[in-house]
Coordinates of N, CA and C in Angstrom, one line a residue:
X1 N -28.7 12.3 -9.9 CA -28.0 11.5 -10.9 C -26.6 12.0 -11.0
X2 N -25.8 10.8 -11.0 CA -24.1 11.3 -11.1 C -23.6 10.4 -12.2
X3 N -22.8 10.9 -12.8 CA -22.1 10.0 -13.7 C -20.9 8.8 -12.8
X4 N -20.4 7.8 -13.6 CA -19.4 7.3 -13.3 C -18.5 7.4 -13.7
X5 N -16.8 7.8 -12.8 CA -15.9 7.9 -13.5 C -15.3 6.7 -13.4
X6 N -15.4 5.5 -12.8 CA -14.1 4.2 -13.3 C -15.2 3.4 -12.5
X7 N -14.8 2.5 -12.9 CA -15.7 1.2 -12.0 C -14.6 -0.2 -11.9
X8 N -14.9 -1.1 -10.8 CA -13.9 -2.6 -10.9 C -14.8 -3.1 -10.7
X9 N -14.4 -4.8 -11.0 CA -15.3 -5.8 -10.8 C -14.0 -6.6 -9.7
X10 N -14.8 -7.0 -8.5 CA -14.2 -7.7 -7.3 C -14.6 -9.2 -7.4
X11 N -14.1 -10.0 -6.9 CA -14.7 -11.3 -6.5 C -14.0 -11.5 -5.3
X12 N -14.9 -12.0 -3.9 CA -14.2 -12.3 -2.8 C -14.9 -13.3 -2.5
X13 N -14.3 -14.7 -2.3 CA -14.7 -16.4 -2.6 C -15.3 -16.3 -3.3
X14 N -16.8 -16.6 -2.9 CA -17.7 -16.9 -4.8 C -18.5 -15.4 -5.0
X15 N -18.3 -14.2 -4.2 CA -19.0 -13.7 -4.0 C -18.8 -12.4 -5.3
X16 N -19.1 -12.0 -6.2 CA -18.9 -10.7 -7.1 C -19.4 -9.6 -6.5
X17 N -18.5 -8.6 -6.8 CA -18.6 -7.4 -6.4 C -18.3 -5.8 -7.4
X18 N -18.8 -4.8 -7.4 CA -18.5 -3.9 -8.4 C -18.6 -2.6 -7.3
X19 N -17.7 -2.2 -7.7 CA -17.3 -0.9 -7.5 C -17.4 0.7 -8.2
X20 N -17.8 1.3 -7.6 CA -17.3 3.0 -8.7 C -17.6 3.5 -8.0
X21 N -16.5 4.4 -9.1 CA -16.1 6.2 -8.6 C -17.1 7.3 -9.1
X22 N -17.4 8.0 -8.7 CA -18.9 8.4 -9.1 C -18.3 10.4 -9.2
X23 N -18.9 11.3 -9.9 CA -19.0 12.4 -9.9 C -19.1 13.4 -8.3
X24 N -20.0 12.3 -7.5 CA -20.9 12.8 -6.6 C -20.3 12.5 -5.5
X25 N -19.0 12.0 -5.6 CA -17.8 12.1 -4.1 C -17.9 10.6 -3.7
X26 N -18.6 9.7 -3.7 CA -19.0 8.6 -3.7 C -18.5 7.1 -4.2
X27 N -17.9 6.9 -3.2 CA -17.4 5.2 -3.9 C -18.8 4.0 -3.5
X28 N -19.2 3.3 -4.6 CA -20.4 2.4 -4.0 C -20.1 1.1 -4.3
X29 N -20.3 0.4 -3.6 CA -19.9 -0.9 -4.1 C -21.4 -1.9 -3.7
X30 N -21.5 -2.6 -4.7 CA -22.2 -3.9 -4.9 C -22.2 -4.4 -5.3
X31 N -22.7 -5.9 -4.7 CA -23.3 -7.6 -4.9 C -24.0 -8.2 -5.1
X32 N -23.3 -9.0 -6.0 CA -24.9 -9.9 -6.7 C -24.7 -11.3 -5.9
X33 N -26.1 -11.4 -5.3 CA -26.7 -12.5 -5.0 C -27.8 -13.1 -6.2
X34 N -27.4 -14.2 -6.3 CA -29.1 -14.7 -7.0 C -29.7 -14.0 -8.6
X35 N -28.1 -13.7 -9.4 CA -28.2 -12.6 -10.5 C -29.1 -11.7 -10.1
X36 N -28.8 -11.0 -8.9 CA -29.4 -9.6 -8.7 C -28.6 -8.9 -8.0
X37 N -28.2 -7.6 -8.1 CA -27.1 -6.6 -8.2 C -28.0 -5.3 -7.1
X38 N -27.2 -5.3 -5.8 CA -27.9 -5.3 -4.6 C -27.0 -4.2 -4.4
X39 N -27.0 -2.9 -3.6 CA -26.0 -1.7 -3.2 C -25.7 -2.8 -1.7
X40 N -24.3 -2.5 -1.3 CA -23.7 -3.0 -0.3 C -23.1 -1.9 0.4
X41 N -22.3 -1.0 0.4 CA -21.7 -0.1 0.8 C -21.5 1.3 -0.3
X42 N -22.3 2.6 0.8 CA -21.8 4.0 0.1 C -20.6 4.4 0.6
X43 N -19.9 4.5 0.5 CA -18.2 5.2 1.5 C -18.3 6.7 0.8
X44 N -18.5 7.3 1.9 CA -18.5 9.0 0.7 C -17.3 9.6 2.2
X45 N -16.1 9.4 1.5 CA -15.0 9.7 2.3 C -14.6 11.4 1.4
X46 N -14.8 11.2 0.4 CA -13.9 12.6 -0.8 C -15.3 13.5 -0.8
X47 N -14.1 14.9 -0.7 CA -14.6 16.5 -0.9 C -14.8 16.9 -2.5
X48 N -14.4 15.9 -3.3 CA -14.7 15.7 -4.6 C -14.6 14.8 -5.3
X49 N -14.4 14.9 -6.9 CA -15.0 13.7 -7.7 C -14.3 12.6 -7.0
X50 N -14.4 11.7 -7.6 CA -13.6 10.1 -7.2 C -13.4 9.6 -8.4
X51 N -12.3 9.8 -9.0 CA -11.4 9.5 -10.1 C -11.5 8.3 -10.6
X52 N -10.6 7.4 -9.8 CA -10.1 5.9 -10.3 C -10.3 5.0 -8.9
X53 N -10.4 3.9 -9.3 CA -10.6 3.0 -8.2 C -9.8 1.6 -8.4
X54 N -8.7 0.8 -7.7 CA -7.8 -0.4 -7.7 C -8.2 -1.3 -6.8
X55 N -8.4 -2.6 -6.8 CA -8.5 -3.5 -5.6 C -7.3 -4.0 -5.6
X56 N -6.0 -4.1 -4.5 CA -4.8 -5.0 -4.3 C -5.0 -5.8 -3.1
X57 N -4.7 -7.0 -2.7 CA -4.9 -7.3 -1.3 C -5.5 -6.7 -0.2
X58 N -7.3 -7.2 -0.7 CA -8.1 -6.5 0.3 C -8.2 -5.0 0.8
X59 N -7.9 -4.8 -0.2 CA -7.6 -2.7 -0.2 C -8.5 -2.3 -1.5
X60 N -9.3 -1.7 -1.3 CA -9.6 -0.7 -2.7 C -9.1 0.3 -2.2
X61 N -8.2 0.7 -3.2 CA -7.3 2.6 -3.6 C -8.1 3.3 -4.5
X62 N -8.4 4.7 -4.0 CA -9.3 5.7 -4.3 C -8.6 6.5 -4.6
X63 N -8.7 7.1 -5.7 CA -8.3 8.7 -6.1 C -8.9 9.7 -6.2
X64 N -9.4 11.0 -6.0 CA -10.0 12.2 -6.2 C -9.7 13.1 -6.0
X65 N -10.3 13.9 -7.1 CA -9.7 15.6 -7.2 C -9.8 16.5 -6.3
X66 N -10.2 16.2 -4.8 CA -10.1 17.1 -3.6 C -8.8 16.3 -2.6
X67 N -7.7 16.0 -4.0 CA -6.2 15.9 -3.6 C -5.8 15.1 -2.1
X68 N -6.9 14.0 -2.1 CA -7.1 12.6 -1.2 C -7.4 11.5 -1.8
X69 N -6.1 10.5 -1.2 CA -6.3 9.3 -1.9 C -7.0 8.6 -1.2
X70 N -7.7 7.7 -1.1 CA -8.3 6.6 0.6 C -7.8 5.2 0.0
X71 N -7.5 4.6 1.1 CA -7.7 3.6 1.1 C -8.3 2.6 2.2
X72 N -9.5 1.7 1.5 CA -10.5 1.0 2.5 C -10.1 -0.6 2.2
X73 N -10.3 -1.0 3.9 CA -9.7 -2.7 4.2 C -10.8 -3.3 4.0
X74 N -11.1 -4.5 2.9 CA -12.1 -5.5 3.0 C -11.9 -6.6 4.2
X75 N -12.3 -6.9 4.9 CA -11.8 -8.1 5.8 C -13.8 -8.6 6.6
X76 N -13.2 -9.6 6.9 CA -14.3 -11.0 7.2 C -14.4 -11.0 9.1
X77 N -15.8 -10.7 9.4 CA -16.0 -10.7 11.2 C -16.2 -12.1 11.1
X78 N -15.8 -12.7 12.4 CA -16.1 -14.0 12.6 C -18.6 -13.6 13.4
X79 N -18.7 -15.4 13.7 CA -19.8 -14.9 13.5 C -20.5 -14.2 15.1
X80 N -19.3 -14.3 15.9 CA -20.0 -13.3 16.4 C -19.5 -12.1 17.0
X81 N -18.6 -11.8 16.1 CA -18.0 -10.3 16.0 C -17.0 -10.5 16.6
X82 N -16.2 -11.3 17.2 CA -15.3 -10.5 18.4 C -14.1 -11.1 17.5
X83 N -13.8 -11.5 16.4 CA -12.5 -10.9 15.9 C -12.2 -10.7 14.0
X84 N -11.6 -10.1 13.5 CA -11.9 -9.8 12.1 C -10.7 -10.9 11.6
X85 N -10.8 -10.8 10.1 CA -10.0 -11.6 9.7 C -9.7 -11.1 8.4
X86 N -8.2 -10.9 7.7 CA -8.8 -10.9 6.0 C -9.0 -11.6 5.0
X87 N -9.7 -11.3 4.1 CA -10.5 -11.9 3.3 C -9.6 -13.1 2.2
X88 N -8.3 -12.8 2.8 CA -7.7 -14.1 2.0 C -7.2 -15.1 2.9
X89 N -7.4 -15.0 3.9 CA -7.4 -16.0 5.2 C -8.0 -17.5 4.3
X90 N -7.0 -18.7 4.2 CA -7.6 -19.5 3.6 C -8.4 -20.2 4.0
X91 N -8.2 -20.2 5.4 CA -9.6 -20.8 6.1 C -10.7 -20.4 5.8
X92 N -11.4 -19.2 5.8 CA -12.6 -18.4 5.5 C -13.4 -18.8 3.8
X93 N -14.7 -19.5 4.2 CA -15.3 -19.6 2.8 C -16.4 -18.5 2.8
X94 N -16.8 -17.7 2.0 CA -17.2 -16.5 1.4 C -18.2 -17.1 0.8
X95 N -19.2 -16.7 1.0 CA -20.6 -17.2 -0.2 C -21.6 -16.5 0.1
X96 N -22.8 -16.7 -0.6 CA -24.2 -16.1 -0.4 C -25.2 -16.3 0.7
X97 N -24.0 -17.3 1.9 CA -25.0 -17.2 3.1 C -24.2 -16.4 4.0
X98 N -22.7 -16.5 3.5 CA -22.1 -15.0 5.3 C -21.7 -14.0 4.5
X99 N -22.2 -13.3 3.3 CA -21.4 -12.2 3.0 C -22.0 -11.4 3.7
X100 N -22.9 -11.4 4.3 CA -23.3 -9.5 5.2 C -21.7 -9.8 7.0
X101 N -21.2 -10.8 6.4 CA -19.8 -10.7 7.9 C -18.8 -9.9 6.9
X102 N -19.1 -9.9 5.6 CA -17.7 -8.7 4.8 C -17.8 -7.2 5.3
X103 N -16.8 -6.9 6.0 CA -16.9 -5.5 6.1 C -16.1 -4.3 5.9
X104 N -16.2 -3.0 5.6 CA -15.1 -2.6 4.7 C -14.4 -1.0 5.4
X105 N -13.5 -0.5 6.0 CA -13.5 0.3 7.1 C -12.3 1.3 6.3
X106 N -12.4 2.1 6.3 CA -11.0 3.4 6.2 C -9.8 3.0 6.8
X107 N -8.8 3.0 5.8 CA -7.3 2.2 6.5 C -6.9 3.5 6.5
X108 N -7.1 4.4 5.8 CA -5.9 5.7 5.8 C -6.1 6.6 4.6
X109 N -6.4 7.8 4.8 CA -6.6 8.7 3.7 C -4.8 9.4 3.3
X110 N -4.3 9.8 2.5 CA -3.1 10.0 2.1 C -3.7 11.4 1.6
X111 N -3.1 12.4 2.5 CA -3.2 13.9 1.5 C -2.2 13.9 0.1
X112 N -2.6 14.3 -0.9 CA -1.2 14.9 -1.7 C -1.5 16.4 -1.9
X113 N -0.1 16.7 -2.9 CA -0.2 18.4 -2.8 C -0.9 19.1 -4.0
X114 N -0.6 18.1 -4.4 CA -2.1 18.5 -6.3 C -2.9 17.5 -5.9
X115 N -3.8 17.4 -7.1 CA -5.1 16.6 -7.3 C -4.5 15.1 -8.7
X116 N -4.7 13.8 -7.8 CA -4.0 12.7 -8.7 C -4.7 12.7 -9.8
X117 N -3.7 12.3 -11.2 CA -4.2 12.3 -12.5 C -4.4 10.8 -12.3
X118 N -3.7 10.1 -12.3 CA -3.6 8.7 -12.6 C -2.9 7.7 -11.0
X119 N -3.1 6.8 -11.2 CA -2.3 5.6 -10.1 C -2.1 4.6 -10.2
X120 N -1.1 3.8 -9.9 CA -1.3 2.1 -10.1 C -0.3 1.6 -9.0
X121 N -0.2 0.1 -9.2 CA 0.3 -0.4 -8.2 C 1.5 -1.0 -8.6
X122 N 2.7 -1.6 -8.0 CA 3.8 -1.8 -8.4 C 4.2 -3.0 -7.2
X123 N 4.0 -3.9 -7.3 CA 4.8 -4.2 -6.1 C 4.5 -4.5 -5.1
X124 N 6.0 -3.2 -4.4 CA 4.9 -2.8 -2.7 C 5.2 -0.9 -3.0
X125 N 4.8 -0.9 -3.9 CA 4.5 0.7 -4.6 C 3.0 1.0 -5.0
X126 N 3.0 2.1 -4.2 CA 1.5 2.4 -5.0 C 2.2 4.2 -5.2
X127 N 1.9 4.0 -7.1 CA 2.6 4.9 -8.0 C 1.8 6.0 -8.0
X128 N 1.5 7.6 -7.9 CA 0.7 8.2 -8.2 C 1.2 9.5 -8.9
X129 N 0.7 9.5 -10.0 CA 1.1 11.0 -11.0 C -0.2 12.0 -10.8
X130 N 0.1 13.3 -10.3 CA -0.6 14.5 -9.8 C -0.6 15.8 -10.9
X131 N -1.3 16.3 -10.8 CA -1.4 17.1 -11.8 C -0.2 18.7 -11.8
X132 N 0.8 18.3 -10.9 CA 1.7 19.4 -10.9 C 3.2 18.8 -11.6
X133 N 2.6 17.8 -12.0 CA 3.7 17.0 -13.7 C 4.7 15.9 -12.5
X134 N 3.9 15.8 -11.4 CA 5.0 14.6 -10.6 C 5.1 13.4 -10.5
X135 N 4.7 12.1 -10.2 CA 5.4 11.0 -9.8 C 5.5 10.8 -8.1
X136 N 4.3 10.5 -7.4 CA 5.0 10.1 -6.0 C 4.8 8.5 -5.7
X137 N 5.7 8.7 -5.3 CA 6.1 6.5 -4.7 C 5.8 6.5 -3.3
X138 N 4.6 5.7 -2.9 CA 4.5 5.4 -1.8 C 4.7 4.1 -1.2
X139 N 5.5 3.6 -0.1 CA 5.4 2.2 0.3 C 3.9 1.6 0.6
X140 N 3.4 0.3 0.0 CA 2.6 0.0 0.4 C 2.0 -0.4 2.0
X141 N 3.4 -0.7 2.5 CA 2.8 -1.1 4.2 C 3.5 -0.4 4.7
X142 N 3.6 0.6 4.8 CA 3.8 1.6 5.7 C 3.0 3.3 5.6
X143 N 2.5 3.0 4.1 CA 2.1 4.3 3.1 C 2.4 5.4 3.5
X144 N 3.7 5.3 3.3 CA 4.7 6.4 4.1 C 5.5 6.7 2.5
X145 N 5.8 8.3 1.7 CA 6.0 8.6 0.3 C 7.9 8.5 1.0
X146 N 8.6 7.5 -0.2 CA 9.4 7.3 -0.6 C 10.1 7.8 -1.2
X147 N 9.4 8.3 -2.3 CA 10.6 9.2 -3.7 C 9.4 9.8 -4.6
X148 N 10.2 11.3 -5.2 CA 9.5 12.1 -5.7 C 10.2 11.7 -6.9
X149 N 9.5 12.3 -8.2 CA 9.8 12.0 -9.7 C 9.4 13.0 -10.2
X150 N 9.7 14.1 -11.1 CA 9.9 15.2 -12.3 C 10.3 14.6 -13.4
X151 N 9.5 14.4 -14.5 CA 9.8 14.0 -15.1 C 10.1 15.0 -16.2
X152 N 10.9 15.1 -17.1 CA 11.2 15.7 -18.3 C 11.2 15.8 -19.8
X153 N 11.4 16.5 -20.4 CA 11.2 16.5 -21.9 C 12.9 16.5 -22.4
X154 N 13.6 16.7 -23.5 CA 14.3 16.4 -23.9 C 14.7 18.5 -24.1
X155 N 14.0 18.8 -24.2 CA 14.1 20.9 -23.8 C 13.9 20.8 -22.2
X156 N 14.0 20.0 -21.6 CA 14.3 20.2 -20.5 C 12.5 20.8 -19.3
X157 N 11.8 20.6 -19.9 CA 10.3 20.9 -19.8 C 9.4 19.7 -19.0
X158 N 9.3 20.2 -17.9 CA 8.4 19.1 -16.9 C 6.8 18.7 -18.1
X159 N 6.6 17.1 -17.6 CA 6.1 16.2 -18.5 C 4.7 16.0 -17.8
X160 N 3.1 16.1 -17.8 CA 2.4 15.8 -17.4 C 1.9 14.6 -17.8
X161 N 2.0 13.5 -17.1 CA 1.9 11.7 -16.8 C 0.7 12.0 -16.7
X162 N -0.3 11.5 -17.5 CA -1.6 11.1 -17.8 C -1.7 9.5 -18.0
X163 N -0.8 8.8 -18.2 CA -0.9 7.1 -18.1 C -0.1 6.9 -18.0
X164 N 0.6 5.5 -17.2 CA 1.6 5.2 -17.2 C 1.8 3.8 -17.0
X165 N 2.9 2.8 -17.2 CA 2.5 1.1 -16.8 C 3.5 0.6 -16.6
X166 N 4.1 -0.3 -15.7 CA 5.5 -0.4 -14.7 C 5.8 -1.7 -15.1
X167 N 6.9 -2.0 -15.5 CA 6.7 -3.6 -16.2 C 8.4 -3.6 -15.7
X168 N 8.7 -4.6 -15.1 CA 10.3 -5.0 -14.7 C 11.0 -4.0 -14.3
X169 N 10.3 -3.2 -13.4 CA 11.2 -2.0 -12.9 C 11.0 -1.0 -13.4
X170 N 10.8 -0.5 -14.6 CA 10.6 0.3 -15.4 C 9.5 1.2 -15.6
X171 N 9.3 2.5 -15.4 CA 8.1 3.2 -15.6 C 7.6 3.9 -17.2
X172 N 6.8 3.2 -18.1 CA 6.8 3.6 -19.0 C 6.0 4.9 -19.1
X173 N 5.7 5.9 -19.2 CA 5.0 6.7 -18.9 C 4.1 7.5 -20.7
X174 N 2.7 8.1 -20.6 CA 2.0 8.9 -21.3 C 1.7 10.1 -21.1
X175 N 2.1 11.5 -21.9 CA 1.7 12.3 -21.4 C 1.1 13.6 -22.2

């Protein structure tokens, strides 16, 4: 038995989907067909907990305290495998007869140098505050880190970001 630390609710065409971050290193995600709530994928990518979980354009972003972010591609096989597609391809209809062609693969684990407190998305920013009081900006398509952030106190005292929310440029931060 593991607790959960964060959970999302997905929808890809008509299909619902739930996700969580679990104690037990474990991201799981499942689907309800037929109001019944079915396991679809275990991803046990992390050496520890699994913090927080975001869906952005066919990405779920993973956070965990063994100081790895992941991030995993949802995308659509055609039906007889030989080419993928993503899941917002407007041609592609999604329902309760082809969701086992949904498939979900490791785009890229991201080391950092602490363990992430918090993350969100920005844009083409994916924002992450780490427990060594920082701020890193990563580009979304290239997820390649951008700019570092220290943040401060008014005694001149680094600030640990425990929540934070980006609204017109601006990083409002809690800490």
């Amino acid at each position: 038995e593991s607790s959960i630390n964060d959970w999302i609710y997905i929808k890809i065409g008509s299909i619902p989907f739930i996700a969580t971050a679990s104690r037990d290193r474990t991201i799981q995600i499942f689907y309800k067909i037929a109001n019944t709530w079915t396991l679809f994928q275990t991803l046990s990518i992390h050496k520890g907990n699994v913090l927080k979980l975001k869906y952005f354009k066919n990405n779920l972003y993973a956070s965990s305290s063994d100081r790895n972010f992941s991030i995993h591609r949802f995308f659509y096989k055609d039906e007889d495998n030989s080419e993928d597609h993503d899941i917002s391809d407007d041609n592609i209809c999604l329902d309760s007869s082809n969701y086992e062609s949904i498939s979900i693969e490791l785009k890229k684990l991201i080391s950092v140098k602490n363990s992430p407190v918090y993350f969100d998305i920005y844009h083409d920013d994916l924002i992450i505050s780490t427990n060594d009081k920082k701020l890193t900006i990563f580009n979304l398509h290239s997820l390649e880190s951008i700019k570092t952030i220290k943040l401060m106190n008014s005694k001149s005292e680094s600030l640990q970001i425990d929540h934070f929310v980006v609204s017109e440029g601006v990083i409002y931060t809690s800490s």
